[in-house]
Amino acid sequence: MKLAFIGLGQMGQGMAANLVKAGHDVTVYNRSADKAAALVAQGAKLARTPAEAGEGVEAVFTMLADDKALEAVVFGADGLISTLAPGAMHVSASTISVALAERLAQAHAEAGQDFVSAPVFGRPDAAAAAKLFIVAAGAPEVIARLQPVFDVLGQRTFVLSETPSRANLVKLSGNFLIGSVIESLSEAIALVAKGGIDPAAYLELLTSTLFTAPVYKTYGGLIVGEKFTPAGFAAPLGQKDVRLVLAAAETLNVPLPLASLLRDRFLALLAQPEGAELDWSAISTLARRDSGQ
Ligand code: NAP
């Protein structure tokens, strides 16, 4: 398929490389052009603007930091909405707000283009290994056309709704759960460590018995090993997701007391000089600090 991929950060690099490897005709664009070099060496074409990336393709994937980045790429000067052909698809894989997904669905529909939300679960290693879980929502016939491409990017696609923004709501709810696990696991580890238990042995017990889910293994390993750099998922992005889940919850009048707590944890982490460079699991250092360790 003739595709474009916009946003070659930690996640986008691996995803775009997998599309090239699978034999798709891929044009790439990244704000900082140097990040496109490796993909061009693998056979991708380079676009100088998002508008150029959108020209003549069947689908354009976007994998950008946040709402502001995606708005700039779609609606800004040289934005892709101006060149994407009627009937072409925009697949938004970034973790963005429900409100922006609604705006994109409407704007693309007005331009005669198709819009699908397809945020993902999985960190950069999963993106590179094509092991992402894709949460898709949009018109069923559009998702059916995209399924072979999703199969190149991930291990499974979950189709949840015909309304694209619902996939974003689900993705945000998932990150709220991950953040809650990081927080509760950090508090429990602070407790047993102060009581004289080896954190690594404690984690081994947890993840071999009642807490065998990947999220406990992955984040438990990062917390116990204090491996917060290089950040696989940077703290400012985690803070962004907490902010977005709280915004979605406010719109629906749903209280999320744990998300409010996480909001303060991220503010405290990002108030520290190097906080923005750390993985979001570094909020665990705050539970440890509070326990006087
Ligand atoms: P990242 O490494 O920070 O990459 C961010 C990308 O957005 C880069 O291509 C960056 O371009 C671009 N960008 C930022 N601001 C921009 C702007 N104003 N205009 C144009 N481009 C801009 O982030 P990531 O870890 O790949 O995450 C990307 C998305 O996936 C985020 O929404 C994140 O929440 C989500 N996600 C991440 C993970 C994870 O574990 N990392 C997992 C699932 C979902 P430059 O290179 O020019 O800065």
Short mmCIF file of C-alpha atoms and ligand atoms in Angstrom, two decimals:
data_model
loop_
_atom_site.label_atom_id
_atom_site.label_comp_id
_atom_site.label_asym_id
_atom_site.label_seq_id
_atom_site.Cartn_x
_atom_site.Cartn_y
_atom_site.Cartn_z
CA MET A 1 0.00 0.00 0.00
CA LYS A 2 1.15 3.58 -0.62
CA LEU A 3 1.53 4.95 2.90
CA ALA A 4 2.90 7.93 4.78
CA PHE A 5 4.17 7.87 8.35
CA ILE A 6 4.45 11.10 10.33
CA GLY A 7 6.24 11.19 13.70
CA LEU A 8 9.47 9.24 14.00
CA GLY A 9 9.96 9.39 17.77
CA GLN A 10 10.56 6.38 20.02
CA MET A 11 7.36 4.65 18.87
CA GLY A 12 7.18 5.87 15.27
CA GLN A 13 10.72 4.78 14.34
CA GLY A 14 9.97 1.11 14.91
CA MET A 15 6.45 1.24 13.47
CA ALA A 16 7.55 2.96 10.24
CA ALA A 17 10.49 0.55 9.88
CA ASN A 18 8.12 -2.41 10.10
CA LEU A 19 5.97 -0.95 7.31
CA VAL A 20 9.04 -0.51 5.09
CA LYS A 21 10.24 -4.05 5.92
CA ALA A 22 6.83 -5.46 4.98
CA GLY A 23 7.23 -3.99 1.48
CA HIS A 24 4.85 -1.02 1.71
CA ASP A 25 5.69 2.11 -0.28
CA VAL A 26 6.34 4.45 2.67
CA THR A 27 6.93 8.21 2.75
CA VAL A 28 8.10 9.56 6.10
CA TYR A 29 8.03 12.98 7.72
CA ASN A 30 9.41 14.17 11.05
CA ARG A 31 9.68 17.72 12.36
CA SER A 32 13.38 17.13 13.09
CA ALA A 33 14.45 15.71 9.75
CA ASP A 34 17.54 13.93 11.11
CA LYS A 35 15.34 11.27 12.71
CA ALA A 36 14.24 10.17 9.20
CA ALA A 37 17.75 9.24 8.06
CA ALA A 38 17.67 5.61 9.23
CA LEU A 39 14.32 5.01 7.52
CA VAL A 40 15.43 6.62 4.28
CA ALA A 41 18.46 4.31 4.35
CA GLN A 42 16.00 1.39 4.65
CA GLY A 43 14.08 2.53 1.57
CA ALA A 44 11.52 5.10 2.77
CA LYS A 45 10.99 8.34 0.84
CA LEU A 46 11.41 11.64 2.66
CA ALA A 47 8.72 14.34 2.69
CA ARG A 48 9.68 17.91 3.63
CA THR A 49 6.25 18.82 5.04
CA PRO A 50 3.19 16.96 6.34
CA ALA A 51 1.30 18.21 3.26
CA GLU A 52 3.90 16.60 0.98
CA ALA A 53 3.64 13.35 2.99
CA GLY A 54 -0.12 13.30 2.46
CA GLU A 55 0.05 13.68 -1.32
CA GLY A 56 -1.03 10.65 -3.31
CA VAL A 57 -1.10 8.15 -0.43
CA GLU A 58 -3.90 5.74 0.48
CA ALA A 59 -3.29 6.18 4.20
CA VAL A 60 -1.22 8.36 6.46
CA PHE A 61 -0.29 7.22 9.96
CA THR A 62 0.49 9.80 12.63
CA MET A 63 2.41 8.96 15.83
CA LEU A 64 3.09 12.26 17.57
CA ALA A 65 3.68 13.42 21.12
CA ASP A 66 0.40 15.16 21.95
CA ASP A 67 -2.61 17.18 20.76
CA LYS A 68 -0.51 20.22 19.93
CA ALA A 69 1.84 18.23 17.70
CA LEU A 70 -1.00 16.48 15.88
CA GLU A 71 -2.91 19.75 15.38
CA ALA A 72 0.21 21.33 13.87
CA VAL A 73 0.73 18.40 11.51
CA VAL A 74 -2.89 18.18 10.37
CA PHE A 75 -4.23 21.73 10.49
CA GLY A 76 -1.07 23.89 10.52
CA ALA A 77 0.65 25.59 7.60
CA ASP A 78 1.52 22.72 5.20
CA GLY A 79 -0.82 20.48 7.17
CA LEU A 80 -1.73 17.10 5.74
CA ILE A 81 -5.48 17.74 5.59
CA SER A 82 -4.89 20.10 2.65
CA THR A 83 -3.37 17.41 0.40
CA LEU A 84 -4.85 14.10 1.55
CA ALA A 85 -7.08 12.87 -1.30
CA PRO A 86 -10.81 12.29 -0.84
CA GLY A 87 -11.22 8.66 0.20
CA ALA A 88 -7.72 8.52 1.70
CA MET A 89 -7.35 7.56 5.36
CA HIS A 90 -5.76 9.26 8.36
CA VAL A 91 -4.89 6.74 11.05
CA SER A 92 -4.10 8.45 14.34
CA ALA A 93 -1.99 6.22 16.62
CA SER A 94 -0.91 8.92 19.12
CA THR A 95 -2.42 9.07 22.59
CA ILE A 96 -4.51 12.23 22.19
CA SER A 97 -7.58 13.76 23.78
CA VAL A 98 -11.08 12.53 23.10
CA ALA A 99 -11.95 16.11 22.06
CA LEU A 100 -9.24 16.27 19.38
CA ALA A 101 -10.26 12.87 17.98
CA GLU A 102 -13.83 14.21 17.66
CA ARG A 103 -12.55 17.34 15.89
CA LEU A 104 -10.40 15.27 13.52
CA ALA A 105 -13.26 12.91 12.66
CA GLN A 106 -15.43 15.89 11.72
CA ALA A 107 -12.74 17.78 9.78
CA HIS A 108 -11.71 14.74 7.75
CA ALA A 109 -15.33 13.87 7.02
CA GLU A 110 -15.91 17.42 5.73
CA ALA A 111 -12.85 16.99 3.47
CA GLY A 112 -14.21 13.63 2.19
CA GLN A 113 -11.38 11.75 3.92
CA ASP A 114 -11.63 8.82 6.34
CA PHE A 115 -10.41 9.04 9.92
CA VAL A 116 -9.61 6.13 12.21
CA SER A 117 -8.32 6.30 15.78
CA ALA A 118 -5.82 3.52 16.42
CA PRO A 119 -3.89 4.23 19.63
CA VAL A 120 -1.63 1.46 20.85
CA PHE A 121 -0.54 -0.38 23.97
CA GLY A 122 3.13 -1.39 24.14
CA ARG A 123 6.41 0.46 24.65
CA PRO A 124 9.08 1.24 22.02
CA ASP A 125 10.52 -2.30 22.19
CA ALA A 126 7.06 -3.70 21.35
CA ALA A 127 6.71 -1.17 18.50
CA ALA A 128 10.04 -2.28 17.01
CA ALA A 129 9.13 -5.97 17.40
CA ALA A 130 5.65 -5.48 15.82
CA LYS A 131 4.07 -6.65 19.09
CA LEU A 132 1.79 -3.67 19.73
CA PHE A 133 -1.84 -4.06 20.73
CA ILE A 134 -3.91 -1.75 18.53
CA VAL A 135 -7.18 -0.28 19.78
CA ALA A 136 -9.10 0.77 16.67
CA ALA A 137 -12.34 2.64 16.12
CA GLY A 138 -13.86 3.99 12.91
CA ALA A 139 -15.98 2.93 9.96
CA PRO A 140 -15.85 -0.89 9.70
CA GLU A 141 -15.06 -0.91 5.96
CA VAL A 142 -12.17 1.52 6.51
CA ILE A 143 -10.75 -0.59 9.35
CA ALA A 144 -11.08 -3.70 7.16
CA ARG A 145 -8.92 -2.01 4.49
CA LEU A 146 -6.34 -1.16 7.14
CA GLN A 147 -6.25 -4.56 8.82
CA PRO A 148 -3.31 -5.91 6.75
CA VAL A 149 -1.31 -2.84 7.76
CA PHE A 150 -2.31 -3.22 11.42
CA ASP A 151 -1.12 -6.83 11.18
CA VAL A 152 2.35 -5.56 10.26
CA LEU A 153 2.45 -3.21 13.27
CA GLY A 154 0.95 -5.24 16.05
CA GLN A 155 0.10 -8.67 17.44
CA ARG A 156 -3.63 -8.00 17.73
CA THR A 157 -6.17 -5.35 16.79
CA PHE A 158 -9.23 -4.71 18.96
CA VAL A 159 -12.04 -2.99 17.04
CA LEU A 160 -14.20 -1.23 19.60
CA SER A 161 -16.59 1.18 17.94
CA GLU A 162 -17.54 3.04 14.80
CA THR A 163 -16.87 6.31 16.64
CA PRO A 164 -13.11 6.99 16.47
CA SER A 165 -12.81 8.98 19.73
CA ARG A 166 -14.01 5.99 21.76
CA ALA A 167 -10.69 4.24 21.04
CA ASN A 168 -8.93 7.26 22.55
CA LEU A 169 -11.10 7.07 25.65
CA VAL A 170 -10.21 3.39 26.06
CA LYS A 171 -6.49 4.06 25.53
CA LEU A 172 -6.53 6.83 28.14
CA SER A 173 -8.37 4.57 30.60
CA GLY A 174 -5.66 1.94 30.06
CA ASN A 175 -2.87 4.39 30.82
CA PHE A 176 -4.77 5.52 33.91
CA LEU A 177 -4.72 1.88 35.04
CA ILE A 178 -0.99 1.51 34.30
CA GLY A 179 -0.24 4.71 36.23
CA SER A 180 -2.32 3.40 39.14
CA VAL A 181 -0.36 0.13 39.12
CA ILE A 182 2.94 2.03 39.11
CA GLU A 183 1.77 4.09 42.08
CA SER A 184 0.35 1.22 44.16
CA LEU A 185 3.28 -1.07 43.42
CA SER A 186 5.68 1.72 44.40
CA GLU A 187 3.88 2.24 47.71
CA ALA A 188 3.89 -1.50 48.47
CA ILE A 189 7.59 -1.80 47.60
CA ALA A 190 8.41 1.21 49.80
CA LEU A 191 6.56 -0.47 52.65
CA VAL A 192 8.22 -3.89 52.48
CA ALA A 193 11.66 -2.43 51.74
CA LYS A 194 11.49 -0.26 54.85
CA GLY A 195 10.39 -3.35 56.76
CA GLY A 196 13.54 -5.18 55.75
CA ILE A 197 12.45 -7.20 52.68
CA ASP A 198 14.54 -7.33 49.51
CA PRO A 199 12.46 -5.55 46.81
CA ALA A 200 13.67 -7.90 44.04
CA ALA A 201 12.64 -11.00 46.00
CA TYR A 202 9.29 -9.35 46.78
CA LEU A 203 8.67 -8.60 43.10
CA GLU A 204 9.59 -12.17 42.18
CA LEU A 205 6.97 -13.41 44.66
CA LEU A 206 4.29 -11.05 43.35
CA THR A 207 4.87 -11.70 39.65
CA SER A 208 5.08 -15.48 40.11
CA THR A 209 1.80 -15.74 42.01
CA LEU A 210 -1.20 -13.38 41.91
CA PHE A 211 0.31 -10.55 39.86
CA THR A 212 1.56 -12.26 36.71
CA ALA A 213 0.36 -9.59 34.25
CA PRO A 214 3.01 -7.97 32.01
CA VAL A 215 2.35 -4.55 33.52
CA TYR A 216 3.55 -5.74 36.96
CA LYS A 217 6.59 -7.46 35.45
CA THR A 218 7.62 -4.57 33.19
CA TYR A 219 7.05 -1.73 35.64
CA GLY A 220 8.04 -3.74 38.71
CA GLY A 221 11.40 -4.38 37.03
CA LEU A 222 11.88 -0.68 36.28
CA ILE A 223 10.89 0.36 39.83
CA VAL A 224 13.05 -2.19 41.63
CA GLY A 225 15.99 -1.67 39.26
CA GLU A 226 15.49 2.14 39.35
CA LYS A 227 15.89 2.12 35.55
CA PHE A 228 14.36 5.47 34.72
CA THR A 229 16.75 6.50 31.94
CA PRO A 230 16.67 6.33 29.02
CA ALA A 231 12.92 6.90 29.25
CA GLY A 232 10.86 4.41 27.23
CA PHE A 233 7.77 6.50 28.00
CA ALA A 234 8.84 9.91 29.18
CA ALA A 235 7.28 11.47 32.32
CA PRO A 236 5.82 14.50 30.43
CA LEU A 237 3.86 12.07 28.22
CA GLY A 238 2.58 10.23 31.30
CA GLN A 239 1.52 13.54 32.80
CA LYS A 240 -0.23 14.38 29.53
CA ASP A 241 -2.24 11.14 29.68
CA VAL A 242 -3.34 11.76 33.26
CA ARG A 243 -4.44 15.26 32.24
CA LEU A 244 -6.37 13.86 29.25
CA VAL A 245 -8.09 11.10 31.22
CA LEU A 246 -9.18 13.66 33.81
CA ALA A 247 -10.52 15.91 31.04
CA ALA A 248 -12.48 13.02 29.50
CA ALA A 249 -13.80 12.06 32.95
CA GLU A 250 -14.88 15.62 33.67
CA THR A 251 -16.80 15.76 30.38
CA LEU A 252 -18.63 12.57 31.34
CA ASN A 253 -19.05 13.60 35.02
CA VAL A 254 -17.07 10.62 36.27
CA PRO A 255 -14.86 11.17 39.32
CA LEU A 256 -11.43 9.52 39.16
CA PRO A 257 -9.86 10.13 42.58
CA LEU A 258 -6.82 8.00 41.76
CA ALA A 259 -6.15 10.03 38.62
CA SER A 260 -6.25 13.19 40.72
CA LEU A 261 -3.58 11.67 42.97
CA LEU A 262 -1.48 10.73 39.92
CA ARG A 263 -1.79 14.28 38.64
CA ASP A 264 -0.04 15.54 41.77
CA ARG A 265 2.62 12.81 41.58
CA PHE A 266 3.54 13.94 38.06
CA LEU A 267 3.60 17.60 39.07
CA ALA A 268 6.02 16.70 41.89
CA LEU A 269 8.22 14.62 39.58
CA LEU A 270 8.33 17.26 36.87
CA ALA A 271 9.14 19.96 39.43
CA GLN A 272 12.51 18.23 39.90
CA PRO A 273 15.41 19.45 37.73
CA GLU A 274 15.83 16.22 35.69
CA GLY A 275 12.22 15.03 36.02
CA ALA A 276 11.28 15.50 32.37
CA GLU A 277 14.11 13.20 31.24
CA LEU A 278 12.89 10.26 33.31
CA ASP A 279 10.54 7.39 32.48
CA TRP A 280 7.05 7.90 33.90
CA SER A 281 7.64 4.99 36.32
CA ALA A 282 9.99 7.40 38.17
CA ILE A 283 6.93 8.60 40.15
CA SER A 284 7.88 5.55 42.25
CA THR A 285 10.76 7.57 43.73
CA LEU A 286 8.16 9.82 45.38
CA ALA A 287 6.55 6.96 47.34
CA ARG A 288 10.01 5.89 48.48
CA ARG A 289 10.94 9.47 49.45
CA ASP A 290 7.69 9.86 51.41
CA SER A 291 8.63 6.78 53.42
CA GLY A 292 11.91 8.39 54.43
CA GLN A 293 14.12 6.00 52.40
P1 NAP B 1 8.56 10.86 21.35
O1 NAP B 1 9.68 9.90 21.24
O2 NAP B 1 8.70 12.02 22.26
O3 NAP B 1 8.22 11.40 19.87
C1 NAP B 1 7.32 12.44 19.70
C2 NAP B 1 7.14 12.76 18.22
O4 NAP B 1 6.25 13.89 18.10
C3 NAP B 1 8.45 13.15 17.51
O5 NAP B 1 8.36 12.72 16.17
C4 NAP B 1 8.40 14.67 17.60
O6 NAP B 1 9.16 15.32 16.61
C5 NAP B 1 6.93 14.92 17.35
N1 NAP B 1 6.49 16.25 17.79
C6 NAP B 1 6.44 16.72 19.06
N2 NAP B 1 5.96 17.98 19.07
C7 NAP B 1 5.71 18.31 17.78
C8 NAP B 1 5.18 19.46 17.13
N3 NAP B 1 4.79 20.54 17.85
N4 NAP B 1 5.05 19.44 15.79
C9 NAP B 1 5.41 18.36 15.07
N5 NAP B 1 5.92 17.23 15.62
C10 NAP B 1 6.06 17.20 16.96
O7 NAP B 1 7.21 10.13 21.80
P2 NAP B 1 6.81 8.57 21.68
O8 NAP B 1 7.26 7.86 22.92
O9 NAP B 1 7.19 8.05 20.35
O10 NAP B 1 5.21 8.70 21.78
C11 NAP B 1 4.41 9.11 20.67
C12 NAP B 1 2.94 8.95 21.04
O11 NAP B 1 2.68 7.57 21.37
C13 NAP B 1 2.52 9.76 22.28
O12 NAP B 1 1.20 10.22 22.10
C14 NAP B 1 2.58 8.74 23.40
O13 NAP B 1 1.72 9.09 24.46
C15 NAP B 1 2.14 7.48 22.67
N6 NAP B 1 2.61 6.21 23.23
C16 NAP B 1 3.90 6.09 23.70
C17 NAP B 1 4.31 4.87 24.22
C18 NAP B 1 5.72 4.71 24.79
O14 NAP B 1 5.92 3.76 25.58
N7 NAP B 1 6.68 5.53 24.43
C19 NAP B 1 3.45 3.76 24.24
C20 NAP B 1 2.15 3.91 23.70
C21 NAP B 1 1.75 5.14 23.20
P3 NAP B 1 10.70 15.75 16.91
O15 NAP B 1 11.52 14.54 16.65
O16 NAP B 1 10.95 16.86 15.96
O17 NAP B 1 10.76 16.19 18.36
#
